[in-house]
Structure formats: structure tokens, C-alpha cells
CSV table of C-alpha atoms and ligand atoms in Angstrom, one decimal:
chain,number,residue,atom,x,y,z
Y,90,UNK,CA,-2.3,-189.9,-101.1
Y,91,UNK,CA,-0.1,-190.8,-98.2
Y,92,UNK,CA,-0.4,-194.3,-96.9
Y,93,UNK,CA,-1.6,-195.2,-93.4
Y,94,UNK,CA,0.6,-194.3,-90.5
Y,95,UNK,CA,-0.9,-196.2,-87.6
Y,96,UNK,CA,-1.4,-199.7,-89.1
Y,97,UNK,CA,0.9,-202.0,-91.0
Y,98,UNK,CA,-0.6,-204.0,-93.8
Y,99,UNK,CA,0.7,-207.3,-95.3
Y,100,UNK,CA,-0.7,-210.1,-97.4
Y,101,UNK,CA,0.2,-213.7,-97.0
Y,102,UNK,CA,-1.3,-215.6,-99.9
Y,103,UNK,CA,-5.0,-215.1,-99.5
Y,104,UNK,CA,-4.7,-213.8,-96.0
Y,105,UNK,CA,-4.8,-210.0,-95.3
Y,106,UNK,CA,-3.0,-209.1,-92.2
Y,107,UNK,CA,-3.4,-205.8,-90.4
Y,108,UNK,CA,-1.1,-204.9,-87.5
Y,109,UNK,CA,-2.2,-202.0,-85.2
Y,110,UNK,CA,1.0,-200.0,-85.0
Y,111,UNK,CA,1.0,-197.1,-82.6
Y,112,UNK,CA,3.6,-198.4,-80.1
Y,113,UNK,CA,4.1,-195.2,-78.2
Y,114,UNK,CA,0.5,-195.4,-77.0
Y,115,UNK,CA,0.2,-199.1,-76.7
Y,116,UNK,CA,-2.1,-199.0,-79.8
Y,117,UNK,CA,-4.6,-196.7,-78.1
Y,118,UNK,CA,-7.4,-196.5,-80.7
Y,119,UNK,CA,-7.6,-192.9,-81.7
Y,120,UNK,CA,-9.8,-191.6,-84.5
Y,121,UNK,CA,-7.0,-191.7,-87.1
Y,122,UNK,CA,-6.1,-195.3,-86.2
Y,123,UNK,CA,-9.7,-196.4,-86.4
Y,124,UNK,CA,-10.2,-194.6,-89.7
Y,125,UNK,CA,-7.1,-196.3,-91.2
Y,126,UNK,CA,-8.2,-199.7,-89.8
Y,127,UNK,CA,-11.7,-199.3,-91.2
Y,128,UNK,CA,-10.6,-198.3,-94.6
Y,129,UNK,CA,-8.1,-201.2,-94.8
Y,130,UNK,CA,-10.7,-203.8,-93.6
Y,131,UNK,CA,-13.1,-202.6,-96.3
Y,132,UNK,CA,-10.4,-202.7,-98.9
Y,133,UNK,CA,-9.5,-206.3,-98.0
Y,134,UNK,CA,-13.2,-207.2,-98.0
Y,135,UNK,CA,-13.6,-205.8,-101.6
Y,136,UNK,CA,-10.4,-207.6,-102.8
Y,137,UNK,CA,-11.2,-211.0,-104.5
Y,138,UNK,CA,-7.5,-212.0,-103.9
Y,139,UNK,CA,-8.2,-212.0,-100.1
Y,140,UNK,CA,-10.3,-214.7,-98.4
Y,141,UNK,CA,-9.8,-214.0,-94.7
Y,142,UNK,CA,-8.3,-211.3,-92.5
Y,143,UNK,CA,-6.1,-211.3,-89.4
Y,144,UNK,CA,-6.1,-208.3,-87.1
Y,145,UNK,CA,-3.3,-208.1,-84.6
Y,146,UNK,CA,-1.3,-205.6,-82.5
Y,147,UNK,CA,2.2,-205.8,-81.0
Y,148,UNK,CA,3.7,-208.2,-78.5
Y,149,UNK,CA,2.9,-205.8,-75.7
Y,150,UNK,CA,-0.6,-204.7,-76.7
Y,151,UNK,CA,-3.3,-205.6,-79.1
Y,152,UNK,CA,-4.8,-202.3,-78.0
Y,153,UNK,CA,-4.9,-200.6,-74.6
Y,154,UNK,CA,-8.3,-199.1,-75.3
Y,155,UNK,CA,-9.8,-196.1,-76.9
Y,156,UNK,CA,-7.5,-193.1,-76.7
Y,157,UNK,CA,-8.2,-191.6,-73.3
Y,158,UNK,CA,-6.3,-188.4,-74.0
Y,159,UNK,CA,-8.3,-187.8,-77.2
Y,160,UNK,CA,-11.6,-188.6,-75.4
Y,161,UNK,CA,-11.1,-186.6,-72.2
Y,162,UNK,CA,-12.3,-183.3,-73.6
Y,163,UNK,CA,-15.3,-184.6,-75.5
Y,164,UNK,CA,-18.6,-183.5,-74.1
Y,165,UNK,CA,-22.3,-184.2,-74.3
Y,166,UNK,CA,-24.2,-183.6,-76.5
Y,167,UNK,CA,-21.5,-183.4,-79.2
Y,168,UNK,CA,-20.5,-187.0,-78.5
Y,169,UNK,CA,-24.0,-188.0,-79.2
Y,170,UNK,CA,-24.5,-186.0,-82.4
Y,171,UNK,CA,-21.0,-186.9,-83.8
Y,172,UNK,CA,-21.8,-190.6,-83.4
Y,173,UNK,CA,-18.1,-191.2,-83.2
Y,174,UNK,CA,-18.5,-194.7,-82.0
Y,175,UNK,CA,-21.0,-195.8,-84.7
Y,176,UNK,CA,-19.0,-194.1,-87.5
Y,177,UNK,CA,-15.6,-195.5,-86.6
Y,178,UNK,CA,-15.9,-198.5,-84.4
Y,179,UNK,CA,-18.4,-200.7,-86.2
Y,180,UNK,CA,-16.7,-200.9,-89.6
Y,181,UNK,CA,-15.4,-204.3,-88.7
Y,182,UNK,CA,-18.9,-205.5,-88.3
Y,183,UNK,CA,-19.6,-204.6,-92.0
Y,184,UNK,CA,-16.8,-206.9,-93.2
Y,185,UNK,CA,-18.3,-210.1,-94.8
Y,186,UNK,CA,-15.1,-212.0,-94.9
Y,187,UNK,CA,-14.0,-213.8,-91.7
Y,188,UNK,CA,-11.9,-211.6,-89.4
Y,189,UNK,CA,-9.7,-213.3,-86.8
Y,190,UNK,CA,-8.3,-211.3,-83.9
Y,191,UNK,CA,-4.8,-212.4,-82.8
Y,192,UNK,CA,-4.3,-210.9,-79.3
Y,193,UNK,CA,-1.0,-210.6,-77.4
Y,194,UNK,CA,-0.5,-208.4,-74.4
Y,195,UNK,CA,-3.2,-205.9,-73.4
Y,196,UNK,CA,-6.7,-206.0,-75.0
Y,197,UNK,CA,-8.4,-203.4,-72.7
Y,198,UNK,CA,-11.5,-201.3,-73.0
Y,199,UNK,CA,-12.1,-200.6,-76.7
Y,200,UNK,CA,-9.2,-203.0,-77.5
Y,201,UNK,CA,-11.1,-205.8,-75.9
Y,202,UNK,CA,-14.3,-204.6,-77.6
Y,203,UNK,CA,-12.6,-204.5,-81.0
Y,204,UNK,CA,-11.3,-208.0,-80.5
Y,205,UNK,CA,-14.8,-209.2,-79.6
Y,206,UNK,CA,-16.2,-207.6,-82.8
Y,207,UNK,CA,-14.0,-209.9,-84.8
Y,208,UNK,CA,-15.3,-213.4,-85.6
Y,209,UNK,CA,-13.1,-215.2,-83.2
Y,210,UNK,CA,-10.1,-214.5,-81.0
Y,211,UNK,CA,-6.8,-216.4,-80.8
Y,212,UNK,CA,-4.8,-215.4,-77.8
Y,213,UNK,CA,-1.1,-215.5,-77.1
Y,214,UNK,CA,-0.3,-216.9,-73.6
Y,215,UNK,CA,0.6,-213.3,-72.7
Y,216,UNK,CA,-2.8,-211.9,-73.5
Y,217,UNK,CA,-4.7,-209.9,-70.9
Y,218,UNK,CA,-8.3,-208.9,-71.5
Y,219,UNK,CA,-10.2,-206.3,-69.5
Y,220,UNK,CA,-12.9,-203.6,-69.5
Y,221,UNK,CA,-11.3,-201.1,-67.1
Y,222,UNK,CA,-13.5,-198.1,-68.1
Y,223,UNK,CA,-15.1,-198.0,-64.7
Y,224,UNK,CA,-11.7,-196.7,-63.4
Y,225,UNK,CA,-12.2,-193.7,-65.7
Y,226,UNK,CA,-15.7,-192.9,-64.5
Y,227,UNK,CA,-17.4,-194.4,-67.5
Y,228,UNK,CA,-18.5,-197.8,-68.8
Y,229,UNK,CA,-17.7,-199.8,-72.0
Y,230,UNK,CA,-19.2,-198.1,-75.0
Y,231,UNK,CA,-18.4,-200.2,-78.0
Y,232,UNK,CA,-20.4,-203.3,-77.1
Y,233,UNK,CA,-18.3,-204.5,-74.2
Y,234,UNK,CA,-21.1,-205.0,-71.7
Y,235,UNK,CA,-23.1,-207.0,-74.3
Y,236,UNK,CA,-20.5,-209.1,-76.1
Y,237,UNK,CA,-18.4,-209.9,-73.0
Y,238,UNK,CA,-21.5,-211.0,-71.2
Y,239,UNK,CA,-22.6,-213.2,-74.1
Y,240,UNK,CA,-19.1,-214.7,-74.3
Y,241,UNK,CA,-18.3,-215.3,-70.6
Y,242,UNK,CA,-21.6,-215.1,-68.9
Y,243,UNK,CA,-23.0,-212.7,-66.3
Y,244,UNK,CA,-20.8,-213.5,-63.3
Y,245,UNK,CA,-17.5,-213.0,-64.9
Y,246,UNK,CA,-18.6,-210.1,-67.1
Y,247,UNK,CA,-20.1,-208.2,-64.1
Y,248,UNK,CA,-16.9,-208.9,-62.1
Y,249,UNK,CA,-14.7,-207.5,-64.9
Y,250,UNK,CA,-16.9,-204.5,-65.8
Y,251,UNK,CA,-17.5,-203.5,-62.1
Y,252,UNK,CA,-13.9,-204.0,-60.8
Y,253,UNK,CA,-12.0,-203.4,-64.0
Y,254,UNK,CA,-9.8,-206.4,-63.4
Y,255,UNK,CA,-8.0,-208.2,-66.2
Y,256,UNK,CA,-8.5,-211.8,-67.3
Y,257,UNK,CA,-5.4,-213.7,-68.5
Y,258,UNK,CA,-5.2,-216.0,-71.5
Y,259,UNK,CA,-5.9,-219.2,-69.6
Y,260,UNK,CA,-9.0,-217.7,-67.9
Y,261,UNK,CA,-10.1,-216.3,-71.2
Y,262,UNK,CA,-9.9,-219.7,-72.9
Y,263,UNK,CA,-11.7,-221.4,-69.9
Y,264,UNK,CA,-14.4,-218.7,-70.1
Y,265,UNK,CA,-14.9,-219.1,-73.9
Y,266,UNK,CA,-13.8,-215.6,-74.7
Y,267,UNK,CA,-11.0,-217.0,-77.0
Y,268,UNK,CA,-11.0,-220.1,-79.2
Y,269,UNK,CA,-7.4,-221.1,-78.7
Y,270,UNK,CA,-4.3,-220.0,-76.8
Y,271,UNK,CA,-0.8,-220.3,-78.4
Y,272,UNK,CA,2.7,-219.4,-77.3
Y,273,UNK,CA,3.3,-215.7,-77.8
Y,274,UNK,CA,6.1,-216.1,-80.3
Y,275,UNK,CA,3.9,-218.2,-82.6
Y,276,UNK,CA,0.7,-216.1,-82.4
Y,277,UNK,CA,0.8,-214.3,-85.8
Y,278,UNK,CA,2.1,-217.4,-87.6
Y,279,UNK,CA,-0.7,-219.5,-86.1
Y,280,UNK,CA,-3.3,-216.9,-86.8
Y,281,UNK,CA,-2.2,-216.7,-90.5
Y,282,UNK,CA,-2.2,-220.5,-90.7
Y,283,UNK,CA,-5.8,-220.7,-89.4
Y,284,UNK,CA,-6.9,-217.8,-91.7
Y,285,UNK,CA,-5.2,-219.5,-94.6
Y,286,UNK,CA,-7.3,-222.5,-94.1
Y,287,UNK,CA,-10.5,-220.3,-94.0
Y,288,UNK,CA,-9.3,-218.4,-97.1
Y,289,UNK,CA,-8.8,-221.5,-99.1
Y,290,UNK,CA,-12.5,-222.3,-98.8
Y,291,UNK,CA,-15.5,-220.9,-100.7
Y,292,UNK,CA,-15.7,-217.2,-100.1
Y,293,UNK,CA,-19.4,-217.1,-100.3
Y,294,UNK,CA,-19.8,-220.1,-98.0
Y,295,UNK,CA,-17.5,-218.6,-95.3
Y,296,UNK,CA,-19.3,-215.3,-95.5
Y,297,UNK,CA,-22.6,-217.1,-95.0
Y,298,UNK,CA,-21.2,-219.3,-92.3
Y,299,UNK,CA,-20.2,-216.2,-90.3
Y,300,UNK,CA,-23.5,-214.5,-91.0
Y,301,UNK,CA,-25.4,-217.5,-89.8
Y,302,UNK,CA,-23.3,-217.9,-86.5
Y,303,UNK,CA,-23.7,-214.2,-85.9
Y,304,UNK,CA,-27.5,-214.5,-86.1
Y,305,UNK,CA,-27.3,-216.6,-82.9
Y,306,UNK,CA,-26.5,-213.4,-81.0
Y,307,UNK,CA,-29.3,-211.4,-82.5
Y,308,UNK,CA,-32.4,-213.5,-82.6
Y,309,UNK,CA,-34.4,-216.4,-81.1
Y,310,UNK,CA,-33.4,-220.0,-81.8
Y,311,UNK,CA,-36.4,-220.6,-84.1
Y,312,UNK,CA,-35.6,-217.4,-86.2
Y,313,UNK,CA,-31.9,-218.3,-86.2
Y,314,UNK,CA,-32.6,-221.8,-87.5
Y,315,UNK,CA,-34.8,-220.4,-90.2
Y,316,UNK,CA,-32.2,-217.9,-91.2
Y,317,UNK,CA,-29.5,-220.7,-91.3
Y,318,UNK,CA,-31.8,-222.8,-93.5
Y,319,UNK,CA,-32.3,-220.0,-96.1
Y,320,UNK,CA,-28.6,-219.4,-96.2
Y,321,UNK,CA,-27.8,-223.1,-96.5
Y,322,UNK,CA,-30.4,-223.5,-99.3
Y,323,UNK,CA,-29.1,-220.5,-101.2
Y,324,UNK,CA,-25.7,-222.1,-101.4
Y,325,UNK,CA,-27.2,-224.7,-103.7
Y,326,UNK,CA,-27.4,-221.8,-106.2
Y,327,UNK,CA,-23.6,-221.4,-106.2
Y,328,UNK,CA,-20.9,-223.1,-108.3
Y,329,UNK,CA,-18.9,-223.7,-105.1
Y,330,UNK,CA,-21.5,-226.1,-103.8
Y,331,UNK,CA,-21.4,-228.1,-107.0
Y,332,UNK,CA,-17.6,-228.0,-107.0
Y,333,UNK,CA,-17.2,-228.9,-103.3
Y,334,UNK,CA,-19.5,-231.9,-103.5
Y,335,UNK,CA,-18.2,-233.1,-106.9
Y,336,UNK,CA,-14.6,-232.8,-105.5
Y,337,UNK,CA,-15.5,-235.0,-102.5
Y,338,UNK,CA,-17.2,-237.6,-104.7
Y,339,UNK,CA,-14.2,-237.6,-107.2
Y,340,UNK,CA,-11.7,-237.8,-104.3
Y,341,UNK,CA,-9.9,-234.6,-105.4
Y,342,UNK,CA,-9.2,-231.2,-103.8
Y,343,UNK,CA,-12.0,-228.6,-104.5
Y,344,UNK,CA,-11.2,-225.6,-106.5
Y,345,UNK,CA,-13.5,-222.8,-105.4
Y,346,UNK,CA,-14.3,-219.6,-107.3
Y,347,UNK,CA,-12.2,-216.6,-106.7
W,554,CO8,N1,-5.2,-194.0,-74.3
W,554,CO8,C1,-4.2,-193.1,-74.5
W,554,CO8,N2,-2.9,-193.4,-74.1
W,554,CO8,C2,-2.7,-194.6,-73.6
W,554,CO8,C3,-3.7,-195.6,-73.4
W,554,CO8,C4,-5.0,-195.2,-73.7
W,554,CO8,N3,-6.0,-196.1,-73.6
W,554,CO8,N4,-3.1,-196.7,-72.8
W,554,CO8,C5,-1.8,-196.4,-72.7
W,554,CO8,N5,-1.5,-195.2,-73.2
W,554,CO8,C6,-0.2,-194.5,-73.3
W,554,CO8,C7,0.2,-194.1,-71.9
W,554,CO8,O1,-0.4,-192.8,-71.6
W,554,CO8,C8,1.7,-194.0,-72.1
W,554,CO8,O2,2.0,-192.8,-72.8
W,554,CO8,P1,3.2,-191.8,-72.3
W,554,CO8,O3,4.4,-192.6,-72.4
W,554,CO8,O4,3.1,-190.7,-73.3
W,554,CO8,O5,2.9,-191.5,-70.9
W,554,CO8,C9,2.0,-195.1,-73.1
W,554,CO8,O6,0.8,-195.5,-73.7
W,554,CO8,C10,2.5,-196.4,-72.3
W,554,CO8,O7,1.6,-196.7,-71.3
W,554,CO8,P2,2.0,-196.9,-69.8
W,554,CO8,O8,3.2,-196.1,-69.5
W,554,CO8,O9,0.8,-196.7,-68.9
W,554,CO8,O10,2.4,-198.5,-69.8
W,554,CO8,P3,2.3,-199.5,-68.6
W,554,CO8,O11,3.0,-200.8,-69.2
W,554,CO8,O12,2.8,-198.9,-67.4
W,554,CO8,O13,0.8,-199.8,-68.4
W,554,CO8,C11,-1.5,-200.3,-69.1
W,554,CO8,C12,0.0,-200.5,-69.4
W,554,CO8,C13,-1.9,-201.0,-67.8
W,554,CO8,C14,-2.2,-200.9,-70.3
W,554,CO8,C15,-1.8,-198.8,-68.9
W,554,CO8,O14,-1.3,-198.1,-70.0
W,554,CO8,C16,-3.3,-198.5,-68.9
W,554,CO8,O15,-3.9,-198.7,-67.9
W,554,CO8,N6,-3.9,-198.0,-70.0
W,554,CO8,C17,-5.3,-197.5,-70.1
W,554,CO8,C18,-6.2,-198.7,-70.1
W,554,CO8,C19,-7.6,-198.3,-70.2
W,554,CO8,O16,-8.1,-197.7,-69.2
W,554,CO8,N7,-8.3,-198.6,-71.3
W,554,CO8,C20,-9.7,-198.2,-71.5
W,554,CO8,C21,-9.8,-196.9,-72.2
W,554,CO8,S1,-11.4,-196.3,-72.3
W,554,CO8,C22,-12.1,-197.2,-73.6
W,554,CO8,O17,-11.5,-198.0,-74.2
W,554,CO8,C23,-13.5,-196.9,-73.8
W,554,CO8,C24,-14.0,-197.5,-75.1
W,554,CO8,C25,-15.4,-197.0,-75.4
W,554,CO8,C26,-15.8,-197.2,-76.9
W,554,CO8,C27,-15.1,-196.5,-77.9
W,554,CO8,C28,-15.3,-195.0,-77.9
W,554,CO8,C29,-14.3,-194.2,-78.6
């Protein structure tokens, strides 16, 4: 079977790196690209040699949105019955291993939404985030109105979604959309370094850590705390908990299961 055409795949030790690679369209997220990305994310998730994933684009664009030219002739009700968003766009949410988005240049529309579906975002100082769908006579459709609002609050989210304006990297960091900003020429190296740290840890603990933090977006404080406690207690049934705590007591580096 022919390999993917719109993504580039690399591994760096225990880090799986996916680069969106459709330069002629600023990585516009067409069906083929989303299918290739989804398949690769699931392949990394199933691979015990991989502990964390970095998703990045090019220097110019993480992704300039869903592919407008592919979308323009879609019509209701076929768009509803096809469920093209649910089928293609939410694969990243099924990945149990941590996924870090490394964003340089444009992350617009579905590109911003895809970055927000990752576990956290590292931005190059060149990054520009936006939900410009309103300019096209539509609104964000892959979680943008919800995840952006939870990340940056109502005032900024409403401003961006209603005007379509972009937010630069400094504003994105100030507004808690991204966890760190780094110089553009160091973005991928920094993201790999951060992912490498995550990947060196217990795979089951990092998966549970991400599941627990994600609960905070879906439930009440009391339910979230209960869910966290169950996950925490369940880790006492794993060899990694015994190894991690023994290594601390014995002043040595922990060697987690692979
Ligand atoms: N879709 C298709 N093609 C695109 C897209 C896109 N989103 N963005 C850029 N391109 C193409 C351009 O058409 C152009 O192609 P060509 O050379 O063949 O004309 C090429 O990429 C380069 O783009 P520009 O010449 O426009 O480059 P500039 O540097 O002048 O401008 C911009 C860069 C500002 C990023 C500009 O390209 C732009 O505004 N792009 C569109 C941004 C946008 O509106 N994004 C939102 C799309 S809608 C969306 O994402 C909805 C998501 C809903 C959920 C998912 C459902 C599937």
C-alpha cells in the first residue's frame, strides 16, 4: 500500500512526530490529510516504542483551516448524515498517549481547533491563532467555540469568533491558549525535547494524567475529583508505581515498563 502523501512521519527515540505536509494549500485539512493523520496517530498510540506524540506543520502554517475548496459544495442534509467531522476530526481525541501541538505560522479555523484538541500547545513566536469561519458565512465546527472559550474566556473567544481576528503568540500565551512560546527556529526541537521527557515516564501514568486533566473540561469539580482519585488509586495496581517510588527511595533513575 502506498504511504501517506500529506503528512511526514518521523520518530525521535520514544517520540513520534507528525508533520502536516501540504504546503501548496498551507496545510488545509482536507479529507485525505485528516484520514492520513488519524491513521498515523492511532498507529503511534498502538506502538509500545512510542511514549508521546508531537503534531506540527510548517514554518508558514500549522494549518490554515479545513479545506474550503473541498467544503464549498457540501450541502445539507448530506453533511449531517456523512458525519464528516465526527469521523475524521476527532481521532486525535481517541489517542491515549500525550499529544503536543507545535504551532508555527497560521493555526486558523479547523487548524486552531485541531491544535486545541491536542493535550497542550507550544507556539513559535510566529504563531497566529484564529477562528475566521465567520468570514465564510459559517462558524467553527470542530469544537472551536467551546475549546477556545474554555481556554481564553468568553471575552476573547467572542471577539475572535465574531470578528475573525487573529491572536499572535504573545497574546495566546497571555490568554492561556498555549503553554509556552519559543523562537520559531527552535520550535520542533523544543517540542521533541518536551515530548521526550513525557515519553520517558510511565506510559500508563501519563495516559491517566491526561485523562484526569481532560475530565476537568467535562464534569463538575466533585465528579472530577472522584474520577482523579479512582485513577490515582488504580495506579497502585501497576508495576510503574512500585518502580517509581522504589527508585526515588533508592536514589536511582526509575525504569518504567515499555
Ligand atoms: N482551504 C483551502 N485552501 C486554502 C486554505 C483553506 N483553508 N487556506 C489557504 N489555502 C490555499 C489558498 O487558496 C492558496 O492556494 P492557491 O495558491 O491555489 O490560490 C494557498 O493555500 C496559499 O494561500 P494564500 O495565497 O491565501 O496565502 P496568504 O499568505 O496570502 O494568506 C491566509 C494566508 C491568511 C492563511 C489565507 O490563506 C486564508 O485566509 N486562508 C483561509 C483561512 C480560513 O478561513 N480558515 C478557516 C477555514 S473554515 C474551517 O476551518 C472550518 C472548520 C470546521 C470544522 C471542520 C469541518 C471539516
